[in-house]
Amino acid sequence: MVVEACRVLYRLGLVDYMGHPSVRLPGDLMLIKPRHSLDISRPDRITPDQLAVIDLDGTLVEGEHEPPGERFIHTAIYRARPDVHAIVHTHQPMATVMGIAGEPILPVLHVQSELVRTPVPVWPCAKLVTDERLGDQLAEALGQHRVCHLRGHGIVSVARELPEAVVNAIHLEQLAEANWKVRAIRGRPRVIPDDEIDQRAAAGSSWEVRWRYYSQITEGANP
Ligand SMILES: [Zn+2]
C-alpha cells in the first residue's frame, strides 16, 4: 500500500522526489518510504523491498535504505494520535501556496469541502522536521485535525487508513486550486454551508471508491 501511495502521489503531482507516506505497524513500528538517494529517486518506481521499517524513535529496524530525514513528522504524530494509522507528508504546490499566503482553504467544492469544514490548522515553521522536538510541535499544531499546513513547506494528512490520507491530500489540493483560481479572477468564493456539505457527503462515494479511481488512473508504465 505504501508503494501504491507513492505512485499515486507522484503521478498526480503532489510530490516529487520528496514527501513520504507511512503506515503504522504492530509493536510501535511503521513502514515508510525511504529517503531519496542515488538508488531511490522516482517515487513511482519504488519497490516493496526498498521500504524502511522504523520504530517510534525513528531508528531503522528493517530495510536496506535509510528512512527520510523528516521521519519525526511520523513518529511524533503516531505517538500523539493513537487513532492515526497512516500519514502522508507532501510539498503539494497549491495547498502549500495557500499556507504561505496565510489564505484559508475555504469549502467551495461540494465533494471535497467536508475536509475543510473547520479551518486547516497551521504550523508556522518552515524547518525540516529532523528531531522529536519539532515533530512534537507539529503534532500539537495538527491536534485532532486530519490535515495541517507546514507553513512555507507543505502539508500533512492523517487517517486510519493510508488510502484515506492520500485521498484527503488530493482533495485538499483540489480545494486549494479552486480557492486560488477564484481569487485569481477576483471572484468572491461562496462558502458552502454545513447543510449543503452534509447533503453532498451523505450522497457521496466512500474514500475506498475514490482511492480505487486514483489508483487506477495512475497505473501502468510512465516514462
Ligand atoms: Zn517536507
Coordinates of C-alpha atoms and ligand atoms in Angstrom, one line a residue, residues 70 89 91 153, ligand 1:
E70 CA 11.8 14.1 8.3
H89 CA 3.6 14.3 4.1
H91 CA 5.1 19.5 -0.6
H153 CA 6.9 23.8 3.5
Ligands
ZN1 ZN 8.9 18.1 3.9

